[in-house]
Structures are given as structure tokens and as C-alpha cells.
């Protein structure tokens, strides 16, 4: 139990990392990134990132990828070795949130695609716009544009042809009739097939999590809102957990509007079938933070 307890408080992303990265403040306006041997991963540059301006002088970076905000250039993402990955897709004035293990990205032409939480491009940018993944699928459009003549601050999408893709980038053809009660009904009355399937062992894991529904509902103040669980990803060499998300019932659909690290909305199950969840840990008087895993039995928001 002592070993397990110690393990639970490690940041989740440590399991996929084998090299340390440190944020380094060179002076008031310049920052850099270094490895554990003090070699530069990203040489000193003037950063326009707000968070960079309030970071401690030196701090370890746990993320699989991070964003660079250089003066006079477009912001971009790099891996832990400093290699360029992609340009960010901005949502609410910030790079897109990770949802169902995917986030939206852009290429140099402004086309939209998807990368996973490790920063690997899973669906190459080729769309003019795409929605976040929900229930295992995304909607996209080509030929559409944001009509700023109608609203400069919150322009609506106009024109174009819409379609649907799964997490492999395959086109989804909506059907006229539902085959599963969890099929998604589109605005034009068509149905997107339910995207998840499980073996008997995975079904047993979901049933085990179901036993904590009352606790989850109470902590999240769901009230009478119905919700269920779906497995988003399975154990791999990089990550030893089943990753599971809450999908709340909003008639006639199930949906998850919460990003993947939202406390109390995402869960992890390890090889010993311990159920864990993200817990926000504040540091440096609230100036920095990270998520750690705790056992669901020890979970209290307040």
C-alpha cells in the first residue's frame, strides 16, 4: 500500500517521459528551456507569453509538449527535445483544450487537424474548421469561414460543406435510423453511430466505477442529471491506465464539455483495478500547479 500511495501522487504525465525539462528565466524578458544537464533545449528568447512572465525563475516542465511564444513570430508547440510539432488552434484566447485525448491544431496554412495528448499528430490538418471530439467523433467543414461582418468579436461560421470523422480520421456516414440508444442525432435528423465498444473485462471495470455514481454526482453537484462512463483510451507502453470520462445526459444526447484534466470528470483505472482521478495541486502560493492522481475513495473537492 505504501508503494501504491506514493505512486498515486506522481503527476500522470511522468509515465511517458524519460528526460527532464526545465523552464529557466534568464532575465526579466528572456527565457529558455534546459535539460537536466543544463544544456539548452530552447535557447534564450524574448517571450510574450503571460504565464511565462509569472513563472518561477526555474521550474520543471512535466508536459509532453509545450508552447513557445516568441516575440515577432507565431506561437508554436515543441516536444521535450525542442522539436517543432504544430501551431496552436486558439479557443477562448488559449490553445485548444485536450478533450477525449485529442486537441485541435493548425498548420502553416491555417488548416485544422488533431494531435493527441503526447503531441503526436493523429489527423493531419486539412479542414477549414473542426469541432472538438465528443462521444468519439468530430464534425468538420471545408469552404466555411468566420463572418466577421456579422459579428467582429464572436463571428458565426458561414457557408461550406460539413461532415463527420472518427478518431482515425475516417469519414462517418450518418444513418437514417438509430442502431443504438446512444447514437447521436444530428440537427438534420440523421444518426451518428455510437463509437465505443468493450470486451467483458472492460465492461466489468465500468460497472465498478458505476458504484461511485452517488459520490461523483454529489461532488460535482449534478443533482438529477443522468450520466454514464466511456473508456477513451486503454493502457499502452507510454501510459499504464484505462482513461475514462463522464458523459452527461442532455436530451437527446450524451455529451462531455469538460477538458480531460477537469477534476471529478475523468478517471483512471490501473492494472490492480484501483480507480483514480485527477486532483489539482497548487504550488508557490498559487503561482503554479499540476495534477496528481488520488484514489477515488479519498476524494474531496473541499
Short mmCIF file of C-alpha atoms in Angstrom, two decimals:
data_model
loop_
_atom_site.label_atom_id
_atom_site.label_comp_id
_atom_site.label_asym_id
_atom_site.label_seq_id
_atom_site.Cartn_x
_atom_site.Cartn_y
_atom_site.Cartn_z
CA UNK A 1 0.00 0.00 0.00
CA UNK A 2 2.86 2.39 0.73
CA UNK A 3 4.20 1.91 -2.79
CA UNK A 4 0.75 2.47 -4.26
CA UNK A 5 0.16 5.59 -2.18
CA UNK A 6 3.45 7.09 -3.31
CA UNK A 7 2.67 6.26 -6.91
CA UNK A 8 -0.73 7.93 -6.82
CA UNK A 9 0.71 11.34 -6.11
CA UNK A 10 3.04 11.39 -9.09
CA UNK A 11 1.97 13.65 -11.96
CA UNK A 12 0.22 11.46 -14.54
CA UNK A 13 2.40 12.50 -17.44
CA UNK A 14 5.60 11.26 -15.79
CA UNK A 15 4.80 7.76 -17.02
CA UNK A 16 5.53 8.72 -20.63
CA UNK A 17 8.70 10.76 -20.01
CA UNK A 18 12.34 9.76 -19.90
CA UNK A 19 14.05 13.16 -19.97
CA UNK A 20 13.70 16.15 -17.67
CA UNK A 21 12.92 19.63 -18.96
CA UNK A 22 13.22 22.89 -17.04
CA UNK A 23 11.79 26.33 -17.67
CA UNK A 24 14.54 28.89 -17.00
CA UNK A 25 14.18 32.65 -16.59
CA UNK A 26 17.34 34.24 -17.97
CA UNK A 27 16.34 37.82 -17.05
CA UNK A 28 13.21 39.97 -16.91
CA UNK A 29 12.34 39.48 -20.58
CA UNK A 30 14.19 36.37 -21.77
CA UNK A 31 13.50 32.72 -21.00
CA UNK A 32 14.89 29.38 -22.12
CA UNK A 33 14.35 25.66 -21.67
CA UNK A 34 17.10 23.31 -20.48
CA UNK A 35 17.62 19.62 -19.82
CA UNK A 36 18.81 18.06 -16.56
CA UNK A 37 22.44 18.56 -17.63
CA UNK A 38 21.82 22.30 -18.07
CA UNK A 39 22.06 22.08 -21.87
CA UNK A 40 19.73 24.31 -23.85
CA UNK A 41 16.69 22.64 -25.39
CA UNK A 42 15.34 26.03 -26.45
CA UNK A 43 17.92 28.82 -26.46
CA UNK A 44 17.11 32.14 -24.72
CA UNK A 45 14.44 34.21 -26.44
CA UNK A 46 12.08 37.07 -25.63
CA UNK A 47 8.73 35.55 -24.68
CA UNK A 48 5.36 37.27 -24.96
CA UNK A 49 3.56 34.50 -23.05
CA UNK A 50 1.68 35.80 -20.00
CA UNK A 51 2.25 32.61 -17.99
CA UNK A 52 5.96 32.80 -18.77
CA UNK A 53 6.03 36.19 -17.06
CA UNK A 54 4.72 34.85 -13.74
CA UNK A 55 6.56 31.52 -13.64
CA UNK A 56 9.27 30.94 -11.00
CA UNK A 57 12.85 31.50 -12.12
CA UNK A 58 13.27 27.76 -12.62
CA UNK A 59 10.58 25.10 -12.81
CA UNK A 60 10.41 21.54 -14.08
CA UNK A 61 8.08 21.03 -17.04
CA UNK A 62 6.03 17.82 -16.91
CA UNK A 63 4.03 18.23 -20.12
CA UNK A 64 4.71 16.03 -23.15
CA UNK A 65 4.73 19.17 -25.27
CA UNK A 66 4.61 22.90 -24.55
CA UNK A 67 4.09 26.18 -26.36
CA UNK A 68 6.69 28.78 -27.32
CA UNK A 69 5.60 32.44 -27.52
CA UNK A 70 8.50 34.22 -29.29
CA UNK A 71 8.41 37.95 -29.93
CA UNK A 72 7.80 38.73 -33.60
CA UNK A 73 6.85 35.15 -34.54
CA UNK A 74 3.80 32.90 -34.42
CA UNK A 75 3.35 30.78 -31.32
CA UNK A 76 4.07 27.09 -31.80
CA UNK A 77 4.32 23.78 -29.94
CA UNK A 78 7.52 21.78 -29.35
CA UNK A 79 8.25 18.36 -27.89
CA UNK A 80 10.51 17.74 -24.90
CA UNK A 81 13.57 17.83 -27.17
CA UNK A 82 12.62 21.22 -28.61
CA UNK A 83 11.44 19.88 -31.97
CA UNK A 84 8.65 21.80 -33.73
CA UNK A 85 5.30 19.99 -33.67
CA UNK A 86 2.47 22.26 -34.83
CA UNK A 87 0.79 25.64 -34.47
CA UNK A 88 -1.95 26.04 -31.86
CA UNK A 89 -5.65 26.26 -32.58
CA UNK A 90 -6.93 29.02 -30.32
CA UNK A 91 -10.12 28.69 -28.31
CA UNK A 92 -11.12 31.33 -25.72
CA UNK A 93 -7.79 33.11 -26.34
CA UNK A 94 -5.82 29.98 -25.37
CA UNK A 95 -4.53 26.90 -27.20
CA UNK A 96 -7.26 24.30 -27.55
CA UNK A 97 -8.06 22.08 -24.57
CA UNK A 98 -7.38 18.35 -24.69
CA UNK A 99 -10.72 16.57 -24.95
CA UNK A 100 -11.04 12.79 -25.35
CA UNK A 101 -7.23 12.70 -25.66
CA UNK A 102 -7.27 14.96 -28.75
CA UNK A 103 -6.78 18.68 -29.28
CA UNK A 104 -7.20 20.80 -32.37
CA UNK A 105 -4.08 22.13 -34.09
CA UNK A 106 -3.18 24.14 -37.18
CA UNK A 107 -0.54 24.02 -39.91
CA UNK A 108 1.26 26.93 -41.57
CA UNK A 109 -1.70 27.42 -43.95
CA UNK A 110 -4.23 27.66 -41.13
CA UNK A 111 -5.82 24.28 -41.82
CA UNK A 112 -7.18 22.42 -38.78
CA UNK A 113 -6.25 18.90 -37.65
CA UNK A 114 -5.82 16.94 -34.42
CA UNK A 115 -2.93 15.86 -32.18
CA UNK A 116 -3.10 13.56 -29.18
CA UNK A 117 -2.11 14.46 -25.62
CA UNK A 118 1.50 13.43 -26.30
CA UNK A 119 1.68 15.94 -29.15
CA UNK A 120 1.63 13.35 -31.94
CA UNK A 121 -0.38 14.45 -34.97
CA UNK A 122 -3.20 11.92 -35.35
CA UNK A 123 -5.27 13.61 -38.07
CA UNK A 124 -3.31 15.86 -40.43
CA UNK A 125 -4.59 19.43 -40.80
CA UNK A 126 -6.87 19.63 -43.83
CA UNK A 127 -10.09 21.21 -42.60
CA UNK A 128 -11.16 24.85 -42.55
CA UNK A 129 -12.76 24.23 -39.16
CA UNK A 130 -13.43 21.29 -36.83
CA UNK A 131 -15.29 20.82 -33.57
CA UNK A 132 -13.64 19.09 -30.58
CA UNK A 133 -14.16 15.33 -30.33
CA UNK A 134 -17.21 14.29 -28.34
CA UNK A 135 -18.53 10.76 -27.99
CA UNK A 136 -15.70 9.60 -30.24
CA UNK A 137 -16.42 11.76 -33.30
CA UNK A 138 -15.87 15.29 -34.60
CA UNK A 139 -17.74 17.44 -37.10
CA UNK A 140 -15.76 19.49 -39.61
CA UNK A 141 -16.34 21.85 -42.51
CA UNK A 142 -14.46 22.88 -45.62
CA UNK A 143 -15.24 26.04 -47.54
CA UNK A 144 -16.64 27.67 -44.40
CA UNK A 145 -15.41 30.92 -42.89
CA UNK A 146 -15.96 33.16 -39.88
CA UNK A 147 -18.21 36.01 -40.99
CA UNK A 148 -16.78 39.00 -39.12
CA UNK A 149 -19.13 41.35 -40.96
CA UNK A 150 -21.95 39.94 -38.85
CA UNK A 151 -20.07 39.98 -35.54
CA UNK A 152 -16.45 41.09 -35.18
CA UNK A 153 -15.95 39.70 -31.68
CA UNK A 154 -17.91 36.43 -31.98
CA UNK A 155 -18.23 35.76 -35.73
CA UNK A 156 -20.54 32.92 -36.81
CA UNK A 157 -19.39 30.19 -39.20
CA UNK A 158 -20.89 30.62 -42.64
CA UNK A 159 -21.00 28.50 -45.79
CA UNK A 160 -19.04 25.37 -46.54
CA UNK A 161 -19.76 21.66 -46.53
CA UNK A 162 -19.95 19.75 -43.25
CA UNK A 163 -19.02 16.17 -42.45
CA UNK A 164 -18.09 13.82 -39.59
CA UNK A 165 -14.92 11.85 -38.78
CA UNK A 166 -13.91 9.24 -36.21
CA UNK A 167 -10.66 9.32 -34.21
CA UNK A 168 -8.73 7.72 -37.07
CA UNK A 169 -9.87 10.45 -39.44
CA UNK A 170 -12.26 8.13 -41.27
CA UNK A 171 -15.42 9.66 -42.70
CA UNK A 172 -18.62 8.76 -40.85
CA UNK A 173 -21.80 8.40 -42.89
CA UNK A 174 -24.85 9.21 -40.76
CA UNK A 175 -27.78 6.79 -41.00
CA UNK A 176 -31.49 7.49 -41.25
CA UNK A 177 -32.35 5.37 -38.21
CA UNK A 178 -30.61 4.72 -34.86
CA UNK A 179 -29.00 1.34 -34.21
CA UNK A 180 -28.14 2.08 -30.56
CA UNK A 181 -29.86 4.24 -27.94
CA UNK A 182 -26.56 6.16 -27.65
CA UNK A 183 -26.40 7.05 -31.35
CA UNK A 184 -26.10 10.82 -31.80
CA UNK A 185 -28.96 12.57 -33.57
CA UNK A 186 -27.76 15.40 -35.81
CA UNK A 187 -29.58 18.66 -36.49
CA UNK A 188 -30.97 17.30 -39.77
CA UNK A 189 -32.36 14.16 -38.14
CA UNK A 190 -29.58 11.75 -39.15
CA UNK A 191 -27.75 9.50 -36.66
CA UNK A 192 -24.03 9.17 -35.90
CA UNK A 193 -23.28 5.57 -34.82
CA UNK A 194 -22.20 5.03 -31.20
CA UNK A 195 -18.40 4.93 -31.38
CA UNK A 196 -17.44 2.82 -28.35
CA UNK A 197 -17.21 -0.96 -27.84
CA UNK A 198 -15.88 -3.05 -24.93
CA UNK A 199 -14.86 -6.58 -24.05
CA UNK A 200 -16.21 -8.31 -20.94
CA UNK A 201 -13.31 -7.20 -18.73
CA UNK A 202 -13.73 -3.56 -19.74
CA UNK A 203 -17.45 -3.80 -19.07
CA UNK A 204 -16.64 -5.03 -15.55
CA UNK A 205 -14.36 -2.02 -14.98
CA UNK A 206 -17.13 0.36 -15.98
CA UNK A 207 -19.54 -1.43 -13.62
CA UNK A 208 -17.03 -1.00 -10.82
CA UNK A 209 -16.90 2.73 -11.49
CA UNK A 210 -20.72 2.83 -11.56
CA UNK A 211 -20.69 2.02 -7.83
CA UNK A 212 -19.29 5.51 -7.18
CA UNK A 213 -22.00 7.34 -9.11
CA UNK A 214 -23.60 8.81 -5.98
CA UNK A 215 -20.26 10.18 -4.76
CA UNK A 216 -19.43 11.60 -8.19
CA UNK A 217 -22.86 13.20 -8.53
CA UNK A 218 -22.63 14.73 -5.04
CA UNK A 219 -19.12 16.10 -5.54
CA UNK A 220 -19.91 17.53 -8.97
CA UNK A 221 -23.35 18.85 -7.90
CA UNK A 222 -25.03 17.02 -10.77
CA UNK A 223 -28.38 16.77 -8.99
CA UNK A 224 -30.78 14.71 -11.08
CA UNK A 225 -28.67 14.88 -14.24
CA UNK A 226 -28.07 11.41 -15.64
CA UNK A 227 -24.57 10.45 -16.79
CA UNK A 228 -22.55 7.45 -17.86
CA UNK A 229 -18.92 6.49 -18.46
CA UNK A 230 -16.95 5.71 -21.62
CA UNK A 231 -13.40 4.39 -21.99
CA UNK A 232 -11.43 6.93 -24.01
CA UNK A 233 -8.08 5.11 -24.10
CA UNK A 234 -6.55 1.84 -22.98
CA UNK A 235 -3.18 1.01 -21.33
CA UNK A 236 -0.12 1.40 -23.55
CA UNK A 237 3.65 1.43 -23.23
CA UNK A 238 3.51 5.16 -22.52
CA UNK A 239 0.53 5.10 -20.14
CA UNK A 240 -0.48 2.24 -17.79
CA UNK A 241 -4.10 3.31 -17.25
CA UNK A 242 -7.56 2.96 -18.66
CA UNK A 243 -8.74 6.54 -19.16
CA UNK A 244 -12.48 7.06 -18.63
CA UNK A 245 -14.67 10.16 -18.96
CA UNK A 246 -18.09 11.21 -17.74
CA UNK A 247 -20.74 11.89 -20.37
CA UNK A 248 -23.74 13.79 -19.04
CA UNK A 249 -27.20 13.26 -20.46
CA UNK A 250 -28.56 16.35 -22.16
CA UNK A 251 -31.65 15.22 -24.04
CA UNK A 252 -31.43 13.74 -26.55
CA UNK A 253 -27.66 13.33 -26.31
CA UNK A 254 -24.83 12.31 -24.03
CA UNK A 255 -22.01 14.82 -24.08
CA UNK A 256 -18.82 15.83 -22.27
CA UNK A 257 -17.98 19.51 -22.30
CA UNK A 258 -15.13 19.20 -19.83
CA UNK A 259 -11.46 19.08 -20.77
CA UNK A 260 -9.62 15.88 -19.91
CA UNK A 261 -7.89 17.09 -16.74
CA UNK A 262 -11.05 18.53 -15.11
CA UNK A 263 -11.17 17.20 -11.55
CA UNK A 264 -14.04 14.79 -10.97
CA UNK A 265 -14.96 14.35 -14.64
CA UNK A 266 -12.17 11.99 -15.74
CA UNK A 267 -10.97 8.77 -14.14
CA UNK A 268 -8.11 6.29 -14.42
CA UNK A 269 -8.05 2.57 -13.60
CA UNK A 270 -4.71 0.82 -13.09
CA UNK A 271 -3.74 -2.84 -13.51
CA UNK A 272 -4.87 -3.57 -9.94
CA UNK A 273 -8.27 -2.02 -10.71
CA UNK A 274 -7.72 0.95 -8.43
CA UNK A 275 -9.95 3.84 -9.51
CA UNK A 276 -8.08 7.15 -9.56
CA UNK A 277 -8.83 10.71 -10.54
CA UNK A 278 -7.03 13.98 -11.17
CA UNK A 279 -6.52 16.23 -8.16
CA UNK A 280 -5.36 19.82 -8.54
CA UNK A 281 -2.22 20.61 -6.52
CA UNK A 282 -1.31 24.29 -6.11
CA UNK A 283 2.32 25.37 -5.61
CA UNK A 284 4.32 28.54 -4.98
CA UNK A 285 1.42 30.32 -3.34
CA UNK A 286 -0.89 29.62 -6.26
CA UNK A 287 1.56 30.76 -8.94
CA UNK A 288 1.90 27.28 -10.40
CA UNK A 289 0.06 23.98 -10.25
CA UNK A 290 -0.09 20.42 -11.52
CA UNK A 291 -2.46 17.47 -11.38
CA UNK A 292 -1.74 14.32 -9.39
CA UNK A 293 -3.67 11.07 -9.09
CA UNK A 294 -5.58 10.19 -5.92
CA UNK A 295 -7.76 7.21 -5.06
CA UNK A 296 -11.44 7.94 -5.58
CA UNK A 297 -12.10 6.77 -2.01
CA UNK A 298 -10.02 9.70 -0.73
CA UNK A 299 -11.64 12.29 -2.98
CA UNK A 300 -13.00 15.52 -1.54
CA UNK A 301 -13.27 18.73 -3.55
CA UNK A 302 -13.38 20.93 -0.45
#
